[in-house]
mmCIF file of C-alpha atoms in Angstrom:
data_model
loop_
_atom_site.group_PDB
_atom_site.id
_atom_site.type_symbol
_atom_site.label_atom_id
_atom_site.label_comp_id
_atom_site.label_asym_id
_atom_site.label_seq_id
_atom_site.Cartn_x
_atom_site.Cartn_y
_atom_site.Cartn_z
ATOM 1 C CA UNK A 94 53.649 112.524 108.079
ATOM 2 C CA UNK A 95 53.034 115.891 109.455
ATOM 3 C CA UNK A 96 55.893 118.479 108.865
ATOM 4 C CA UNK A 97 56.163 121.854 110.681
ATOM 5 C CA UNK A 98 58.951 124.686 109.906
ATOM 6 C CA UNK A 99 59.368 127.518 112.087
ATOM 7 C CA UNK A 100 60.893 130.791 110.784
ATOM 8 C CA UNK A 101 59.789 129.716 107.055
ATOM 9 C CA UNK A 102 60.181 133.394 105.784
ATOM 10 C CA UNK A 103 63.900 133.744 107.025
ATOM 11 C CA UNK A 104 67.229 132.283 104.744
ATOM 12 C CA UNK A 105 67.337 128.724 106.529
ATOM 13 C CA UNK A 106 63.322 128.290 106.801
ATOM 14 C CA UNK A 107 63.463 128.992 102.799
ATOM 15 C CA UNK A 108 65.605 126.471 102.170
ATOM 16 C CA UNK A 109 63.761 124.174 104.015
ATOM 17 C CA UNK A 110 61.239 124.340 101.675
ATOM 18 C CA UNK A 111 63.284 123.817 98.676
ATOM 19 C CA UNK A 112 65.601 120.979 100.313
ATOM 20 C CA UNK A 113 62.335 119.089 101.166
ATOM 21 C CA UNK A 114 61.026 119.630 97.661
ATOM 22 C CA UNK A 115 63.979 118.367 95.836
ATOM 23 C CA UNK A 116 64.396 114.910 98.052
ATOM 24 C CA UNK A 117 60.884 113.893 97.959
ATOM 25 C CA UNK A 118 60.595 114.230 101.617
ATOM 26 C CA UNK A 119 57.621 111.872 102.252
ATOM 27 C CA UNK A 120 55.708 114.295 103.966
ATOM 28 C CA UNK A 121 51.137 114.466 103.809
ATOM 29 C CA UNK A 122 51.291 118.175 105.057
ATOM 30 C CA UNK A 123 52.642 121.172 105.654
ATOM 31 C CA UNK A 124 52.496 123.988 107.735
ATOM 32 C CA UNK A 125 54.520 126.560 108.331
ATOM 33 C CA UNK A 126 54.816 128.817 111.135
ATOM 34 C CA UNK A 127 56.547 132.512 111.728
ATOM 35 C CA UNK A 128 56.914 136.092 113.930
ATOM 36 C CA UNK A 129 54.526 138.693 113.492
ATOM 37 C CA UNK A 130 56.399 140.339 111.020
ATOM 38 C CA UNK A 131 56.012 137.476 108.384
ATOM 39 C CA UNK A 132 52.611 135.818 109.952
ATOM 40 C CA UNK A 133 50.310 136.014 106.764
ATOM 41 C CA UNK A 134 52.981 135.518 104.049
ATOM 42 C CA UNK A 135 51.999 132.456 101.874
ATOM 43 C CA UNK A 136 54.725 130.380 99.805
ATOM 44 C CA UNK A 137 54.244 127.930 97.678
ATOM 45 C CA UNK A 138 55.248 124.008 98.037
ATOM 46 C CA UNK A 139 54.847 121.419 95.230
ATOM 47 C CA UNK A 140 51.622 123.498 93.417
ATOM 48 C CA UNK A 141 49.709 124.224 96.395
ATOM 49 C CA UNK A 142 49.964 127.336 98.810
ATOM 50 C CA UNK A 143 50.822 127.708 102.057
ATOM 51 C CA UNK A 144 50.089 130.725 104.857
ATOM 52 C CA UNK A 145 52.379 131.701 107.438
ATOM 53 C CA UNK A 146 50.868 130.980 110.715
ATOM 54 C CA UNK A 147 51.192 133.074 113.783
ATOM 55 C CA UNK A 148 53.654 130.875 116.502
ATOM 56 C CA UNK A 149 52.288 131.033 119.613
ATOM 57 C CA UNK A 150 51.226 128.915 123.020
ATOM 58 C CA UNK A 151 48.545 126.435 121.649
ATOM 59 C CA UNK A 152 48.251 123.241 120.221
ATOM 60 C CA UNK A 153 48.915 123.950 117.310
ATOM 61 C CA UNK A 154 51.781 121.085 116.817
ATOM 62 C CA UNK A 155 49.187 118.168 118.049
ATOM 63 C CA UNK A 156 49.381 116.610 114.708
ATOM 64 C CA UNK A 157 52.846 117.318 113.710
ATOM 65 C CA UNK A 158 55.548 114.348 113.651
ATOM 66 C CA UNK A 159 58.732 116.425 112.515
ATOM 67 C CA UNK A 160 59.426 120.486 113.590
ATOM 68 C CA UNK A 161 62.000 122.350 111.752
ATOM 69 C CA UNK A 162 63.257 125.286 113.962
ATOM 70 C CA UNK A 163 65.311 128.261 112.673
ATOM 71 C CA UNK A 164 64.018 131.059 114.291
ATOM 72 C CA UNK A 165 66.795 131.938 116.378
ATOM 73 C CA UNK A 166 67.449 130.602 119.890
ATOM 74 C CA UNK A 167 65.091 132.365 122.104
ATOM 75 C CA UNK A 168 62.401 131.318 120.640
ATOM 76 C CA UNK A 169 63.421 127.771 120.570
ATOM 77 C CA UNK A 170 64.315 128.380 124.193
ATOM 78 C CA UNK A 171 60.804 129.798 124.782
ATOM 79 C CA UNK A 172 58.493 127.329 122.661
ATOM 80 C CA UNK A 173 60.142 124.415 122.537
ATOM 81 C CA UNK A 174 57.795 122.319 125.477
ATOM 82 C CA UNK A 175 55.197 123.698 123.010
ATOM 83 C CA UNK A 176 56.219 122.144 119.807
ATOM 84 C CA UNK A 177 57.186 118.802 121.556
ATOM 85 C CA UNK A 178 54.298 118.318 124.123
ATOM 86 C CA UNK A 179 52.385 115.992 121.613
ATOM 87 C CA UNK A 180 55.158 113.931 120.758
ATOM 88 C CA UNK A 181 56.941 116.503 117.833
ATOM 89 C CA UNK A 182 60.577 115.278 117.065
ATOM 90 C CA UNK A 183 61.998 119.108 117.451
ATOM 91 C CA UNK A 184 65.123 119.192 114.933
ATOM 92 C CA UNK A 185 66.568 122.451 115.952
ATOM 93 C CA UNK A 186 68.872 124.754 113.809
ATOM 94 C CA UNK A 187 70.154 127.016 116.764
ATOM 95 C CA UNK A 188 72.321 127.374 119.595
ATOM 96 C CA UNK A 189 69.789 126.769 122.085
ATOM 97 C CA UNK A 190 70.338 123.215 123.178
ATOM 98 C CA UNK A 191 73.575 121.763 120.849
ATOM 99 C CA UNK A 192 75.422 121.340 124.420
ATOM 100 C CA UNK A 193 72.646 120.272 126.750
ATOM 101 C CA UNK A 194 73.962 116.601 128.152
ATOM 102 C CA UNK A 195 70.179 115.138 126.956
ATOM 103 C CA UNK A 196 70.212 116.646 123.535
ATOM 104 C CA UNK A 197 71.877 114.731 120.832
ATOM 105 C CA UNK A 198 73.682 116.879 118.356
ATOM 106 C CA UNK A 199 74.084 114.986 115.102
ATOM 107 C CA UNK A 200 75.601 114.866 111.612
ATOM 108 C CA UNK A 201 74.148 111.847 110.090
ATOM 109 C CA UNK A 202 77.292 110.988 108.417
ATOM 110 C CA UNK A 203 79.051 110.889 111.873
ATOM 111 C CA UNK A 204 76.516 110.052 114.603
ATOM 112 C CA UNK A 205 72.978 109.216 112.696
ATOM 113 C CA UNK A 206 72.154 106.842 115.813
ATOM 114 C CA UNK A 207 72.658 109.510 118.419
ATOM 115 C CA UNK A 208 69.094 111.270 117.121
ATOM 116 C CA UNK A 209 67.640 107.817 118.846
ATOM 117 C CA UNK A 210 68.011 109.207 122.037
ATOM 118 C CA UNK A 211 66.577 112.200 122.645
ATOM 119 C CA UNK A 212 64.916 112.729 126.094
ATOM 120 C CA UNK A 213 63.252 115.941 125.429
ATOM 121 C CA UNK A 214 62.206 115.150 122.235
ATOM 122 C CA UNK A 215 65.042 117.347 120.658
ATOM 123 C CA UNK A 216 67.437 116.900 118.611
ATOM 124 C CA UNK A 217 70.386 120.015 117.619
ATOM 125 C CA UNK A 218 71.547 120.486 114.412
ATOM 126 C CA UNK A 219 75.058 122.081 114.625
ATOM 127 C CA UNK A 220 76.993 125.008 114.008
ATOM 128 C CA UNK A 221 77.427 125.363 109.940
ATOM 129 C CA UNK A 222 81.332 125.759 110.185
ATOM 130 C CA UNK A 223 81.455 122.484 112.633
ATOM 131 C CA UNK A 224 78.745 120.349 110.674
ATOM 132 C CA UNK A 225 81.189 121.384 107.048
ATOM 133 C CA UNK A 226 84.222 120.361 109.004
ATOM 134 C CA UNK A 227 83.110 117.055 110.614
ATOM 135 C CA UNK A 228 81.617 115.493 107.859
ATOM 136 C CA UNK A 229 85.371 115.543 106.297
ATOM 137 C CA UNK A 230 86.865 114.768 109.118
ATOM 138 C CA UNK A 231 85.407 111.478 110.133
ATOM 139 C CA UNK A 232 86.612 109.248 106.948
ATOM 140 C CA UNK A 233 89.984 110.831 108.004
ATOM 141 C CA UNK A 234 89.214 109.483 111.785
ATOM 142 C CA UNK A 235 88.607 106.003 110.529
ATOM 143 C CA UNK A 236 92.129 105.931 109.419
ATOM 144 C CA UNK A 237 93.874 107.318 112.423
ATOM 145 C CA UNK A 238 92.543 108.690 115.924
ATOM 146 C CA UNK A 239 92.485 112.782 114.986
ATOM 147 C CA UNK A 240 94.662 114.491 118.219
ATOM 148 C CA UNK A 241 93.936 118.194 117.441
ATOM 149 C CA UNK A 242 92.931 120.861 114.956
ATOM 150 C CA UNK A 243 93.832 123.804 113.598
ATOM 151 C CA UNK A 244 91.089 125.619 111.279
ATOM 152 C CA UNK A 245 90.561 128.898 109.581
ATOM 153 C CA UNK A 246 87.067 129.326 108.507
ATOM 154 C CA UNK A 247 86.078 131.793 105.587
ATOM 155 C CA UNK A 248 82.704 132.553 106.351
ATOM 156 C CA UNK A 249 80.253 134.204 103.346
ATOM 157 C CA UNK A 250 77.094 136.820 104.531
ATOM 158 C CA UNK A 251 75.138 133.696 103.998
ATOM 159 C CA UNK A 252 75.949 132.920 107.480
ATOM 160 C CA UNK A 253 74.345 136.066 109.392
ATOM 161 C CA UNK A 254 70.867 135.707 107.014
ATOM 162 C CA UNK A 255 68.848 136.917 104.383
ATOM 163 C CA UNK A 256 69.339 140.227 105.728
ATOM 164 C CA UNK A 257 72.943 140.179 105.790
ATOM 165 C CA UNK A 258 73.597 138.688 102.033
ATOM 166 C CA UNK A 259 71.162 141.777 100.798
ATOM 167 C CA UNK A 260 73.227 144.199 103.084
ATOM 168 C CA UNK A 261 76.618 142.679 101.526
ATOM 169 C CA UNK A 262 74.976 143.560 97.671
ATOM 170 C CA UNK A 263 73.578 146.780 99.200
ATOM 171 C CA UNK A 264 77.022 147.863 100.541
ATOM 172 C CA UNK A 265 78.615 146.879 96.688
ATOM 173 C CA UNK A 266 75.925 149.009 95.034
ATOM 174 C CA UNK A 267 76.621 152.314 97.622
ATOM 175 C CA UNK A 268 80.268 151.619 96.726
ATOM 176 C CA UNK A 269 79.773 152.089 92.931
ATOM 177 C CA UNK A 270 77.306 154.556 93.435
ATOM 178 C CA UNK A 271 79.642 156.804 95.845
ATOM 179 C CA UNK A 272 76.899 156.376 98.592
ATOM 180 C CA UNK A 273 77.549 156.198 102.361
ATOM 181 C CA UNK A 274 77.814 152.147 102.771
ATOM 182 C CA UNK A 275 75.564 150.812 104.984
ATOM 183 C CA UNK A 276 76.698 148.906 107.749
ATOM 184 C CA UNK A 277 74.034 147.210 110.318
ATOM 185 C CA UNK A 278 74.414 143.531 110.402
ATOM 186 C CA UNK A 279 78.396 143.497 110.467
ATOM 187 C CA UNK A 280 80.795 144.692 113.147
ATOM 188 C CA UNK A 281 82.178 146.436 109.802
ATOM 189 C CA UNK A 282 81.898 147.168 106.186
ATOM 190 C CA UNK A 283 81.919 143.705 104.687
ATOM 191 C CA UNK A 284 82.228 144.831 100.964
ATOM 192 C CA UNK A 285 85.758 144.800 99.752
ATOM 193 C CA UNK A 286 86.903 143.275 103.671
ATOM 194 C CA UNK A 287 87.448 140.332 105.773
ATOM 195 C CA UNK A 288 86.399 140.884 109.457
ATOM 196 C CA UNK A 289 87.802 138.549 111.549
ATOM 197 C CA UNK A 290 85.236 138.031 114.354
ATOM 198 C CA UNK A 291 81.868 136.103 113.952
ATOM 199 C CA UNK A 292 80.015 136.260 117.286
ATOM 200 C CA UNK A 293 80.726 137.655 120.583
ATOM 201 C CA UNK A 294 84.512 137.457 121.709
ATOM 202 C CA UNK A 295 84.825 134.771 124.880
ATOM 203 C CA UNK A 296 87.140 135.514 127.873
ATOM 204 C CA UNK A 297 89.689 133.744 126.397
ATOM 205 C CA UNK A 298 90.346 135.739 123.526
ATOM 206 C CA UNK A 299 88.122 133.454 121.274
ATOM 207 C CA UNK A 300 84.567 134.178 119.699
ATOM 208 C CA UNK A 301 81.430 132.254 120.520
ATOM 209 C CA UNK A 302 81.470 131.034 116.949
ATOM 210 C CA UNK A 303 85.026 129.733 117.616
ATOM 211 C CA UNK A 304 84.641 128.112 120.710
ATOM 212 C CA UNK A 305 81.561 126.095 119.275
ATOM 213 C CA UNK A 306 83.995 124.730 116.986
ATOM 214 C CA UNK A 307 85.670 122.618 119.863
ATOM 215 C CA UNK A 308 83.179 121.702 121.791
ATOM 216 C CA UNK A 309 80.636 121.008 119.457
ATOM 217 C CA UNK A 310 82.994 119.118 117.282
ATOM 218 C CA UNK A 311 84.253 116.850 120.765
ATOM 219 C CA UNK A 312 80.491 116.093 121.828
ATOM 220 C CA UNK A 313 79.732 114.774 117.673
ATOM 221 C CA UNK A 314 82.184 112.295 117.170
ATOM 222 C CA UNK A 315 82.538 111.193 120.695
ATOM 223 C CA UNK A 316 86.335 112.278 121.103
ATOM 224 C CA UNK A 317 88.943 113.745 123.156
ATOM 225 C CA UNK A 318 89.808 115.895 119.963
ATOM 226 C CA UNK A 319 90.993 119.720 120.752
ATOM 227 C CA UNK A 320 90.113 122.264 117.938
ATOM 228 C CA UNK A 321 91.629 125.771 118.014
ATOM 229 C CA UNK A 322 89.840 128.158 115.189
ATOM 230 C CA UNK A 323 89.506 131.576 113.975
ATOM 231 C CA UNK A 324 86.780 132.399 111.884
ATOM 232 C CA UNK A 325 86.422 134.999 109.628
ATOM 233 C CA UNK A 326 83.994 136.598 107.991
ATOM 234 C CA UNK A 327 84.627 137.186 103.834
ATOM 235 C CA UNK A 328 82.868 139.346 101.464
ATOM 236 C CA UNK A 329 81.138 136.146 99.443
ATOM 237 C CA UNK A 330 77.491 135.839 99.231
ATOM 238 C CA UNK A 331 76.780 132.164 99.960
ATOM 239 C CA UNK A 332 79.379 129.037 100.683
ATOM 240 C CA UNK A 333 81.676 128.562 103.325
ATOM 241 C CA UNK A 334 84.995 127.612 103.096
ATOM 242 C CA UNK A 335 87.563 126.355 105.980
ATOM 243 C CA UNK A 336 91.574 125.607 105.716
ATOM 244 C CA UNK A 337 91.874 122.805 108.190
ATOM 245 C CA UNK A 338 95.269 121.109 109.820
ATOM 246 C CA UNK A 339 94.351 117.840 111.214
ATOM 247 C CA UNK A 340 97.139 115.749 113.332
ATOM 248 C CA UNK A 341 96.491 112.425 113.754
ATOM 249 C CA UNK A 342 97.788 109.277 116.050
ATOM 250 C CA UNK A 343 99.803 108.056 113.311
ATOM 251 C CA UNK A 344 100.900 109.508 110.032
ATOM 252 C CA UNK A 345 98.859 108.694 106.878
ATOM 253 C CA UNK A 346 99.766 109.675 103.244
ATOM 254 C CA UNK A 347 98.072 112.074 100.853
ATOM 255 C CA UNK A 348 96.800 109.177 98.903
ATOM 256 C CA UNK A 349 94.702 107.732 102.030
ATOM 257 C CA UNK A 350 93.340 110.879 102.841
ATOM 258 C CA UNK A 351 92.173 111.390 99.570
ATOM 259 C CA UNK A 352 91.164 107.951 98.757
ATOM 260 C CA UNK A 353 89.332 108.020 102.683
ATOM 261 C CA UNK A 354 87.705 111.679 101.547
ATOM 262 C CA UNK A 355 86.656 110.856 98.152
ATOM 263 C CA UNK A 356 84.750 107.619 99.142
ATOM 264 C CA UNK A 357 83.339 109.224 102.460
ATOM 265 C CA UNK A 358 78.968 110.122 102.167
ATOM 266 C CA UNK A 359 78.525 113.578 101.530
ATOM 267 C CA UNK A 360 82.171 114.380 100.216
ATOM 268 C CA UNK A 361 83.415 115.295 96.934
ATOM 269 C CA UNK A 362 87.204 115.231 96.375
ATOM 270 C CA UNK A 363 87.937 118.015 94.188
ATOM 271 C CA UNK A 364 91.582 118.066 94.500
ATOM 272 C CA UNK A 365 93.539 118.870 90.754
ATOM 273 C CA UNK A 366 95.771 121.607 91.615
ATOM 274 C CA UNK A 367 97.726 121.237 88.587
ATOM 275 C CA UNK A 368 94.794 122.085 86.768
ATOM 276 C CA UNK A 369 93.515 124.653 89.161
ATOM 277 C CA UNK A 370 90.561 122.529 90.233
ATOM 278 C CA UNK A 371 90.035 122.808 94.026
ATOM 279 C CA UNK A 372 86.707 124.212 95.325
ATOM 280 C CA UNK A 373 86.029 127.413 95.598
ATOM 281 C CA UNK A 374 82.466 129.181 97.370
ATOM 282 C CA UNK A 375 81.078 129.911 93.743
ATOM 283 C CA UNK A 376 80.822 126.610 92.564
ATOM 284 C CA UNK A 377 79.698 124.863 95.955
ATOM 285 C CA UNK A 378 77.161 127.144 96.438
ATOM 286 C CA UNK A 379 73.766 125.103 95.905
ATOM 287 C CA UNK A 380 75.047 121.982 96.091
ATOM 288 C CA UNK A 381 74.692 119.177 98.934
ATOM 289 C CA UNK A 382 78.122 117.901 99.351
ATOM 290 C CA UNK A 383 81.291 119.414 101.168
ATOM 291 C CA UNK A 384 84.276 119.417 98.435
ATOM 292 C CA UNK A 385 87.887 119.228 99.397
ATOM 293 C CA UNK A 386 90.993 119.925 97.956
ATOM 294 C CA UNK A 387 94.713 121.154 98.570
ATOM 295 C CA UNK A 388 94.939 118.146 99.939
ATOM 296 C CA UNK A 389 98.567 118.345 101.229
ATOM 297 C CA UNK A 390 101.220 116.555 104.082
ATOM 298 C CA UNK A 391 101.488 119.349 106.753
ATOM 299 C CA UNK A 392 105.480 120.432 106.649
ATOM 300 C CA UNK A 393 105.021 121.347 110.129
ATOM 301 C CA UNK A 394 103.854 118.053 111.883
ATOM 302 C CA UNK A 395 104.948 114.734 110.663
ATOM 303 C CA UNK A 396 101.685 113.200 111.639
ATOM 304 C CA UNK A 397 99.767 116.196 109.586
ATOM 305 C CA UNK A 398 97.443 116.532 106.737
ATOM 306 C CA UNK A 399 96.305 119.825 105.421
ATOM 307 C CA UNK A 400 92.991 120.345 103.648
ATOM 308 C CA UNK A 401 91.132 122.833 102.325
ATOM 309 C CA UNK A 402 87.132 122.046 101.987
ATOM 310 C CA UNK A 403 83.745 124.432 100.933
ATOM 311 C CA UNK A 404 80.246 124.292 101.223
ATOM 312 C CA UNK A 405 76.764 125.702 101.234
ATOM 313 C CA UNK A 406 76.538 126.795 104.761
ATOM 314 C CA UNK A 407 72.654 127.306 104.054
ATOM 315 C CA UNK A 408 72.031 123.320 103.059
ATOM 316 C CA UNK A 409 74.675 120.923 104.716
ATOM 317 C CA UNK A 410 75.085 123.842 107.113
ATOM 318 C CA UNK A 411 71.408 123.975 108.258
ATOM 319 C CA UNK A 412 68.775 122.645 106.295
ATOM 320 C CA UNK A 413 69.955 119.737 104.569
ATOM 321 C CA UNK A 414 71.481 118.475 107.586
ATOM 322 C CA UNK A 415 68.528 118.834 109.432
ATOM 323 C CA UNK A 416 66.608 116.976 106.477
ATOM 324 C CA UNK A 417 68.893 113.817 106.843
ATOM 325 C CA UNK A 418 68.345 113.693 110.339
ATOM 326 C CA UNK A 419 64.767 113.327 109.645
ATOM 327 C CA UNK A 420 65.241 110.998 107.101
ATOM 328 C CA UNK A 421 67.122 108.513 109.160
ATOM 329 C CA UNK A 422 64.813 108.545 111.920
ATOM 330 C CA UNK A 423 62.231 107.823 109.182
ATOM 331 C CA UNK A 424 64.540 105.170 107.725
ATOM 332 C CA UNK A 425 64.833 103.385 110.946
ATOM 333 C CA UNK A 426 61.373 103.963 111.787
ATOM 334 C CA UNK A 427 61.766 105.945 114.920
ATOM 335 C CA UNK A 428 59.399 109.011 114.100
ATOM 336 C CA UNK A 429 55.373 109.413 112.731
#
């Protein structure tokens, strides 16, 4: 098995590396591919070193069996027939394709069997916020058909980058310092704020970021399901966090939901509010699972549940996701 990761230098690509290490991935070799800008940098994977290579128009990915792509969506746009002309499974981390009618888009523990069918030879890992949300939503779905949504998201820097968590510490420092706060890969200071936009706004009032929430969420679990969102970027480093209103077909109690939540792959039910246990962005941070809490009946729909759920928008967001995808299709033997 022949592994590839493009953008290995950036937040995501990093992670890749780490994610693989700590499941065992069963892979033979490595290599890892970047821009100009980090071409040359070597990292190191299980003892042995690794170089950067250039990505460019060559056949470079003859051998590979599995791409990881994080590089943004332009250049998945422009070198995807590249990485898949030899028969690469392309398990891609941006925008580029997650709508495209012959692209699956897939969160294993909703739709592992969709990454089966992939025309092209790609498969689209989702949006972070949608991916977090989903994965607690479908044990909720098995109990009763979810109508519509209502979600908040509280989104950390982690979700612009590497270079947007070291601007958020940057901005801190000038702040104690009495410097001029630096302010580049925000819309606005970040430090100290919440800014509520993430993406470009939409003609209808909504951001990109927002409007991937519904129709991303629709095309993974195969539903009619309408999701209105704001999202909101928050002054935490890493972790995302979402307050979510689900209505469902008919009403179920806080006791199913929780039961549903708790025994649902990739959840943790972290729900004690008596106790002040509910999960919060510092202690989800580096961890695999989504956690949920504040799990509540909504007073304002009888057919309502309220929850409040956080996670590492690097690893189930991106990475890990991405990794489970390739798992399955190892599982099932459908890749290599």
């Amino acid at each position: 098995m022949k592994v590839a990761i493009v953008g290995a230098s950036g937040a995501v690509g990093q992670e890749f590396l780490r994610v693989l290490d700590e499941r065992n991935f069963p892979l033979d070799d490595l290599v890892l591919f970047g821009s100009s800008r980090s071409a040359g940098r070597k990292y190191l994977f299980k003892g042995k070193e690794y170089e950067v290579k250039l990505l460019q128009h060559n056949d470079d990915f003859k051998d590979v069996d599995i791409a990881f792509t994080s590089a943004g969506a332009g250049t998945s746009k422009e070198f995807a027939e590249t990485i898949t002309r030899y028969g690469a499974v392309m398990i891609d981390n941006s925008s580029a394709f997650r709508m495209d009618d012959d692209v699956p888009l897939v969160v294993p523990e909703c739709n592992a069997a969709d990454a089966l069918d992939r025309p092209r030879g790609i498969i689209a890992n989702p949006n972070c916020t949608t991916i977090m949300m989903v994965v607690v939503l479908q044990p909720i779905e098995q109990l009763s058909h979810i109508k519509r949504i209502r979600v908040s998201s509280y989104q950390s820097a982690s979700g612009a980058g590497a270079a947007a968590m070291a601007e958020l510490e940057q901005q801190y420092r000038e702040i104690v310092e009495g410097q001029p706060v630096t302010v580049k890969k925000f819309p606005h200071q970040l430090a100290y704020n919440v800014i509520p936009q993430i993406d470009v706004f939409q003609p209808n009032g909504y951001t990109k970021e927002e409007m991937k929430m519904f129709n991303e969420t629709r095309k993974i679990m195969h539903s009619d399901v309408r999701c209105s969102a704001t999202c909101v970027r928050v002054s935490s480093l890493r972790s995302h966090s979402e307050s979510v209103w689900i209505e469902t077909e008919e009403p179920i109690s806080v006791e199913q939901a929780q039961e549903a939540i708790a025994a649902a792959p990739g959840c943790t039910l972290c729900d004690d509010p008596a106790n002040l246990v509910y999960p919060m962005p510092l202690e989800t941070a580096g961890r695999d699972d989504i956690y949920v809490g504040r799990v509540r009946k909504d007073l304002a729909e009888d057919c309502g549940i309220t929850l409040w759920l956080s996670g590492d928008q690097i690893r189930k967001g991106a990475a890990l996701n991405a990794v489970q995808i390739a798992e399955y299709l190892i599982k099932v033997g459908n890749v290599g």
